[in-house]
Amino acid sequence: MAWTDDRVEVLRKLWLDGHSASQIAAELGGVTRNAVIGKVHRLGLSGRGQPTSTIKRQRRARRSVSGVNRTRRTLSVGATALKADYVNAIATDLRPLDDIVVPIAKRLTIDHLTDKTCKWPNGDPGHDDFHYCGHDSLESGPYCEYHARVAYQPSTPRSRARRG
């Protein structure tokens, strides 16, 4: 396939508009991504516009900031079926994290765990020194006050923005 003047002009326009080499190759037809990249370098078209994906991201961000595309979504990642109730329960009746002292584990084995003991694992289950925390657990979950705070941390504003 030869590079005609018309095809070179289309290449030049698409490249400066920010399209990727793959997109340009698909638009032109009969050329590969590498052929497009080679021609761009031979033409000296290094000053390229913004990539299309960046433009789309910016448009989405502007829409969500202006309120046009503002929807509330609940995401569920992993085993979180009971997490919402548990987080609400600990958020209302616990002290701030600064006031909590890290407990020294009571070093319970699995045989000694009950419904009222903290089931936070410590160590490698394959080693002899593996044990569980063993302190009194909260009524609303399997962990003591300290380990509940570690296990169920609220999402940060940055990660919430990334999801939305």
Coordinates of N, CA and C in Angstrom, one line a residue:
M1 N 0.8 -1.2 0.0 CA 0.0 0.0 0.0 C 0.9 1.2 0.0
A2 N 0.6 2.2 -0.9 CA 1.4 3.4 -1.0 C 0.7 4.5 -0.2
W3 N 1.5 5.4 0.3 CA 1.0 6.6 1.0 C 0.7 7.6 0.0
T4 N -0.6 7.9 -0.3 CA -0.9 8.9 -1.3 C -1.0 10.2 -0.5
D5 N -1.1 11.3 -1.2 CA -1.2 12.6 -0.5 C -2.5 12.7 0.3
D6 N -3.6 12.2 -0.2 CA -4.9 12.2 0.5 C -4.8 11.4 1.8
R7 N -4.2 10.2 1.7 CA -4.0 9.4 2.9 C -3.1 10.0 4.0
V8 N -2.1 10.7 3.5 CA -1.2 11.4 4.4 C -1.9 12.6 5.1
E9 N -2.7 13.3 4.4 CA -3.5 14.4 5.0 C -4.5 13.8 6.0
V10 N -5.1 12.7 5.7 CA -6.0 12.1 6.7 C -5.2 11.7 8.0
L11 N -4.1 11.1 7.7 CA -3.2 10.7 8.8 C -2.8 11.9 9.7
R12 N -2.4 12.9 9.0 CA -1.9 14.1 9.7 C -3.0 14.7 10.5
K13 N -4.3 14.8 10.0 CA -5.4 15.4 10.7 C -5.8 14.6 11.9
L14 N -5.9 13.3 11.7 CA -6.3 12.4 12.8 C -5.2 12.4 13.9
W15 N -3.9 12.4 13.5 CA -2.9 12.4 14.5 C -2.9 13.7 15.4
L16 N -3.1 14.8 14.7 CA -3.1 16.1 15.4 C -4.4 16.3 16.3
D17 N -5.5 15.5 15.9 CA -6.7 15.5 16.7 C -6.6 14.6 17.9
G18 N -5.5 13.9 18.0 CA -5.3 13.1 19.2 C -5.7 11.6 19.1
H19 N -5.9 11.1 17.9 CA -6.3 9.7 17.7 C -5.0 8.9 17.9
S20 N -5.2 7.6 18.3 CA -4.1 6.7 18.5 C -3.7 6.1 17.1
A21 N -2.5 5.5 17.1 CA -2.0 4.9 15.8 C -3.0 3.8 15.4
S22 N -3.5 3.0 16.3 CA -4.4 1.9 16.0 C -5.7 2.5 15.4
Q23 N -6.2 3.6 16.0 CA -7.4 4.2 15.5 C -7.2 4.7 14.1
I24 N -6.1 5.3 13.8 CA -5.8 5.9 12.5 C -5.6 4.7 11.5
A25 N -5.0 3.6 11.9 CA -4.8 2.5 11.0 C -6.2 1.9 10.6
A26 N -7.1 1.8 11.6 CA -8.4 1.3 11.3 C -9.2 2.2 10.4
E27 N -9.0 3.5 10.6 CA -9.7 4.5 9.7 C -9.2 4.5 8.3
L28 N -7.9 4.4 8.1 CA -7.3 4.4 6.8 C -7.5 3.0 6.1
G29 N -7.4 1.9 6.8 CA -7.6 0.6 6.2 C -6.4 0.2 5.4
G30 N -6.0 -1.0 5.4 CA -4.9 -1.5 4.6 C -3.5 -1.2 5.2
V31 N -3.4 -0.6 6.4 CA -2.1 -0.3 7.0 C -2.1 -0.8 8.5
T32 N -1.0 -1.0 9.0 CA -0.9 -1.5 10.4 C -0.6 -0.3 11.3
R33 N -0.7 -0.5 12.5 CA -0.4 0.5 13.5 C 1.1 0.9 13.4
N34 N 1.9 -0.1 13.2 CA 3.4 0.2 13.1 C 3.7 1.1 11.8
A35 N 2.9 0.8 10.8 CA 3.1 1.6 9.5 C 2.7 3.1 9.8
V36 N 1.6 3.3 10.6 CA 1.2 4.6 10.9 C 2.3 5.3 11.8
I37 N 2.8 4.6 12.7 CA 3.8 5.2 13.6 C 5.1 5.6 12.8
G38 N 5.5 4.7 11.9 CA 6.6 5.0 11.1 C 6.4 6.2 10.2
K39 N 5.2 6.3 9.6 CA 4.9 7.5 8.8 C 4.9 8.8 9.6
V40 N 4.3 8.7 10.8 CA 4.3 9.9 11.7 C 5.7 10.4 12.0
H41 N 6.6 9.4 12.2 CA 8.0 9.8 12.5 C 8.7 10.4 11.3
R42 N 8.4 9.8 10.2 CA 9.1 10.3 8.9 C 8.5 11.7 8.6
L43 N 7.3 12.0 8.9 CA 6.7 13.3 8.7 C 7.1 14.3 9.7
G44 N 7.6 13.8 10.8 CA 8.0 14.7 11.9 C 6.8 15.3 12.7
L45 N 5.8 14.5 12.9 CA 4.6 14.9 13.5 C 4.6 14.6 15.0
S46 N 5.7 15.0 15.7 CA 5.8 14.6 17.1 C 4.8 15.4 18.0
G47 N 4.5 16.7 17.6 CA 3.5 17.5 18.4 C 2.1 17.0 18.2
R48 N 1.7 16.1 19.1 CA 0.4 15.4 18.9 C -0.6 16.0 19.9
G49 N -1.9 16.0 19.5 CA -2.9 16.5 20.4 C -3.2 15.5 21.5
Q50 N -4.2 15.8 22.3 CA -4.5 14.9 23.5 C -5.0 13.6 23.0
P51 N -4.7 12.5 23.6 CA -5.3 11.2 23.2 C -6.8 11.3 23.5
T52 N -7.5 10.5 22.7 CA -9.0 10.5 22.8 C -9.5 10.1 24.1
S53 N -8.8 9.1 24.7 CA -9.3 8.6 26.0 C -9.1 9.7 27.1
T54 N -8.1 10.5 27.0 CA -8.0 11.6 28.0 C -9.1 12.6 27.8
I55 N -9.4 12.9 26.5 CA -10.5 13.9 26.2 C -11.8 13.3 26.8
K56 N -12.1 12.1 26.6 CA -13.3 11.5 27.2 C -13.3 11.5 28.7
R57 N -12.2 11.2 29.3 CA -12.1 11.3 30.8 C -12.4 12.7 31.3
Q58 N -11.9 13.7 30.6 CA -12.1 15.1 31.0 C -13.5 15.5 30.8
R59 N -14.2 15.0 29.7 CA -15.6 15.4 29.5 C -16.4 14.7 30.6
R60 N -16.1 13.5 31.0 CA -16.9 12.8 32.1 C -16.7 13.6 33.4
A61 N -15.5 14.0 33.7 CA -15.2 14.7 34.9 C -16.0 16.0 34.9
R62 N -16.0 16.7 33.8 CA -16.7 18.0 33.8 C -18.2 17.8 34.0
R63 N -18.8 16.7 33.3 CA -20.2 16.4 33.5 C -20.5 16.1 34.9
S64 N -19.7 15.3 35.6 CA -20.0 14.9 37.0 C -19.9 16.1 37.9
V65 N -18.9 17.0 37.6 CA -18.8 18.2 38.5 C -20.0 19.1 38.3
S66 N -20.4 19.3 37.1 CA -21.6 20.2 36.9 C -22.9 19.6 37.3
G67 N -22.9 18.3 37.6 CA -24.2 17.7 38.1 C -25.0 17.1 37.1
V68 N -24.6 17.1 35.8 CA -25.4 16.5 34.7 C -25.4 15.0 34.8
N69 N -24.3 14.4 35.2 CA -24.2 13.0 35.2 C -24.0 12.4 36.7
R70 N -24.8 13.0 37.6 CA -24.6 12.6 39.0 C -25.6 11.5 39.4
T71 N -25.1 10.3 39.5 CA -25.9 9.2 40.0 C -25.2 8.5 41.1
R72 N -26.0 8.0 42.0 CA -25.5 7.3 43.2 C -25.5 5.8 42.9
R73 N -24.3 5.2 43.0 CA -24.2 3.8 42.8 C -23.7 3.1 44.0
T74 N -24.2 2.0 44.3 CA -23.6 1.2 45.4 C -22.8 0.1 44.8
L75 N -21.5 0.1 45.1 CA -20.7 -1.0 44.6 C -20.4 -2.0 45.7
S76 N -20.4 -3.3 45.3 CA -20.2 -4.3 46.2 C -18.9 -5.1 45.7
V77 N -17.9 -5.0 46.5 CA -16.6 -5.7 46.2 C -16.3 -6.7 47.2
G78 N -16.2 -8.0 46.8 CA -15.8 -9.0 47.8 C -17.0 -9.4 48.6
A79 N -16.7 -10.0 49.8 CA -17.7 -10.5 50.7 C -18.2 -9.3 51.6
T80 N -19.1 -8.5 51.1 CA -19.5 -7.3 51.8 C -21.0 -7.4 52.2
A81 N -21.6 -8.5 52.2 CA -23.1 -8.6 52.4 C -23.4 -8.0 53.8
L82 N -22.7 -8.3 54.8 CA -23.0 -7.9 56.2 C -22.2 -6.6 56.6
K83 N -21.3 -6.2 55.7 CA -20.4 -5.1 56.1 C -21.2 -3.8 56.4
A84 N -22.2 -3.4 55.6 CA -22.9 -2.1 55.9 C -23.5 -2.1 57.2
D85 N -24.2 -3.1 57.7 CA -24.8 -3.1 59.0 C -23.7 -3.1 60.1
Y86 N -22.6 -3.8 59.9 CA -21.6 -3.8 60.9 C -20.9 -2.5 61.0
V87 N -20.6 -1.8 59.9 CA -20.0 -0.5 59.9 C -20.9 0.5 60.6
N88 N -22.2 0.5 60.3 CA -23.1 1.4 60.9 C -23.1 1.2 62.4
A89 N -23.1 -0.1 62.8 CA -23.2 -0.4 64.3 C -21.9 0.1 65.0
I90 N -20.7 -0.1 64.4 CA -19.5 0.3 65.1 C -19.3 1.8 65.0
A91 N -19.9 2.5 64.0 CA -19.7 3.9 63.9 C -20.4 4.7 64.9
T92 N -21.5 4.2 65.4 CA -22.3 4.9 66.3 C -21.9 4.8 67.8
D93 N -21.4 3.6 68.2 CA -21.1 3.4 69.6 C -19.7 3.2 70.0
L94 N -18.7 3.6 69.1 CA -17.3 3.5 69.5 C -16.6 4.8 69.6
R95 N -15.5 4.8 70.3 CA -14.7 6.0 70.4 C -13.9 6.2 69.2
P96 N -13.3 7.4 69.0 CA -12.4 7.6 67.9 C -11.2 6.7 67.9
L97 N -10.6 6.4 66.8 CA -9.5 5.5 66.7 C -8.3 5.9 67.5
D98 N -8.1 7.2 67.7 CA -7.0 7.6 68.5 C -7.1 7.1 70.0
D99 N -8.3 6.9 70.5 CA -8.4 6.5 71.9 C -8.3 5.0 72.1
I100 N -8.2 4.2 71.0 CA -8.2 2.8 71.1 C -6.8 2.3 71.3
V101 N -6.6 1.4 72.2 CA -5.2 0.8 72.5 C -5.2 -0.5 71.8
V102 N -4.1 -0.8 71.1 CA -3.9 -2.1 70.5 C -3.9 -3.2 71.5
P103 N -4.8 -4.1 71.4 CA -4.8 -5.2 72.5 C -3.6 -6.2 72.3
I104 N -3.2 -6.7 73.4 CA -2.2 -7.8 73.4 C -3.0 -9.0 73.2
A105 N -2.7 -9.8 72.2 CA -3.6 -11.0 71.9 C -3.6 -12.0 73.1
K106 N -4.7 -12.6 73.3 CA -4.8 -13.6 74.3 C -4.4 -15.0 73.8
R107 N -4.0 -15.0 72.5 CA -3.4 -16.2 71.9 C -4.3 -17.4 71.9
L108 N -5.5 -17.3 71.5 CA -6.4 -18.4 71.5 C -6.3 -19.3 70.3
T109 N -6.4 -20.6 70.4 CA -6.4 -21.4 69.3 C -7.9 -21.5 68.8
I110 N -8.0 -22.1 67.6 CA -9.4 -22.3 67.0 C -10.3 -23.1 67.9
D111 N -9.8 -24.0 68.7 CA -10.6 -24.8 69.6 C -11.2 -24.0 70.7
H112 N -10.6 -22.9 71.1 CA -11.0 -22.1 72.2 C -11.9 -20.8 71.8
L113 N -12.1 -20.6 70.5 CA -12.9 -19.5 70.1 C -14.4 -19.7 70.4
T114 N -15.1 -18.7 70.7 CA -16.5 -18.7 70.9 C -17.2 -17.6 70.1
D115 N -18.5 -17.5 70.2 CA -19.2 -16.4 69.6 C -18.8 -15.0 70.1
K116 N -18.3 -15.0 71.3 CA -18.0 -13.7 72.0 C -16.5 -13.4 72.0
T117 N -15.7 -14.1 71.3 CA -14.2 -13.8 71.2 C -13.9 -13.3 69.8
C118 N -12.8 -12.4 69.8 CA -12.3 -11.8 68.6 C -11.7 -12.9 67.7
K119 N -12.0 -13.0 66.5 CA -11.5 -14.0 65.6 C -10.4 -13.4 64.6
W120 N -9.7 -12.4 65.0 CA -8.7 -11.8 64.2 C -7.5 -12.7 64.2
P121 N -7.1 -13.2 63.0 CA -5.9 -14.2 63.0 C -4.6 -13.4 63.1
N122 N -3.7 -14.0 63.8 CA -2.3 -13.5 63.9 C -1.3 -14.5 63.5
G123 N -0.5 -14.2 62.5 CA 0.6 -15.1 62.1 C 0.2 -15.9 60.9
D124 N 1.0 -16.9 60.6 CA 0.8 -17.8 59.5 C 0.1 -19.1 60.0
P125 N -1.0 -19.5 59.4 CA -1.7 -20.7 59.9 C -0.9 -21.9 59.8
G126 N 0.2 -21.9 59.0 CA 1.1 -23.1 58.8 C 2.1 -23.2 59.9
H127 N 2.2 -22.2 60.8 CA 3.2 -22.3 61.9 C 2.6 -22.6 63.2
D128 N 3.4 -23.1 64.1 CA 2.9 -23.5 65.5 C 2.5 -22.3 66.3
D129 N 3.0 -21.1 66.0 CA 2.7 -19.9 66.9 C 1.5 -19.2 66.3
F130 N 0.7 -19.7 65.4 CA -0.5 -19.1 64.9 C -1.6 -19.1 66.0
H131 N -2.3 -17.9 66.1 CA -3.3 -17.8 67.1 C -4.3 -16.7 66.7
Y132 N -5.4 -16.6 67.5 CA -6.4 -15.5 67.3 C -6.3 -14.5 68.4
C133 N -6.8 -13.3 68.2 CA -6.8 -12.3 69.2 C -7.4 -12.7 70.5
G134 N -8.7 -13.1 70.5 CA -9.3 -13.7 71.7 C -10.0 -12.7 72.6
H135 N -9.8 -11.4 72.4 CA -10.5 -10.4 73.3 C -12.0 -10.5 73.0
D136 N -12.8 -9.8 73.9 CA -14.2 -9.8 73.7 C -14.6 -9.1 72.4
S137 N -15.4 -9.8 71.6 CA -15.9 -9.2 70.3 C -17.1 -8.3 70.5
L138 N -17.3 -7.5 69.6 CA -18.5 -6.6 69.6 C -19.7 -7.5 69.3
E139 N -20.9 -7.1 69.8 CA -22.1 -7.9 69.5 C -22.5 -7.9 68.1
S140 N -22.0 -6.9 67.3 CA -22.4 -6.9 65.9 C -21.4 -7.5 64.9
G141 N -20.4 -8.1 65.4 CA -19.4 -8.7 64.5 C -18.4 -9.6 65.1
P142 N -17.5 -10.2 64.3 CA -16.6 -11.2 64.8 C -15.3 -10.6 65.5
Y143 N -15.1 -9.3 65.5 CA -13.9 -8.7 65.9 C -14.0 -7.9 67.2
C144 N -12.9 -7.7 67.9 CA -12.9 -6.7 69.0 C -13.0 -5.3 68.5
E145 N -13.0 -4.3 69.3 CA -13.2 -3.0 68.9 C -12.0 -2.5 68.0
Y146 N -10.8 -2.9 68.4 CA -9.6 -2.5 67.6 C -9.6 -3.1 66.2
H147 N -9.8 -4.4 66.2 CA -9.7 -5.1 64.9 C -10.9 -4.8 64.0
A148 N -12.0 -4.4 64.6 CA -13.2 -4.0 63.8 C -12.8 -2.7 63.0
R149 N -12.1 -1.8 63.7 CA -11.7 -0.6 63.1 C -10.7 -0.8 62.0
V150 N -9.8 -1.8 62.2 CA -8.8 -2.1 61.1 C -9.5 -2.8 59.9
A151 N -10.5 -3.7 60.2 CA -11.1 -4.5 59.1 C -12.1 -3.6 58.3
Y152 N -12.8 -2.8 59.0 CA -13.9 -2.0 58.3 C -13.6 -0.5 58.3
Q153 N -12.7 -0.1 57.5 CA -12.4 1.3 57.4 C -13.3 1.9 56.3
P154 N -13.8 3.1 56.6 CA -14.6 3.8 55.6 C -13.7 4.2 54.4
S155 N -14.4 4.2 53.2 CA -13.6 4.6 52.0 C -13.2 6.0 52.0
T156 N -12.0 6.3 51.5 CA -11.5 7.7 51.5 C -12.2 8.5 50.4
P157 N -12.2 9.8 50.5 CA -12.9 10.6 49.4 C -12.2 10.4 48.1
R158 N -10.9 10.1 48.0 CA -10.2 9.9 46.8 C -10.7 8.6 46.1
S159 N -10.9 7.5 46.8 CA -11.4 6.3 46.2 C -12.8 6.4 45.8
R160 N -13.6 7.2 46.6 CA -15.0 7.4 46.2 C -15.1 8.2 44.9
A161 N -14.3 9.1 44.7 CA -14.3 9.9 43.5 C -13.9 9.1 42.3
R162 N -13.0 8.1 42.5 CA -12.5 7.3 41.4 C -13.6 6.4 41.0
R163 N -14.5 5.9 41.9 CA -15.6 5.0 41.6 C -16.7 5.7 40.9
G164 N -16.9 7.0 41.2 CA -18.1 7.7 40.7 C -17.9 8.3 39.4

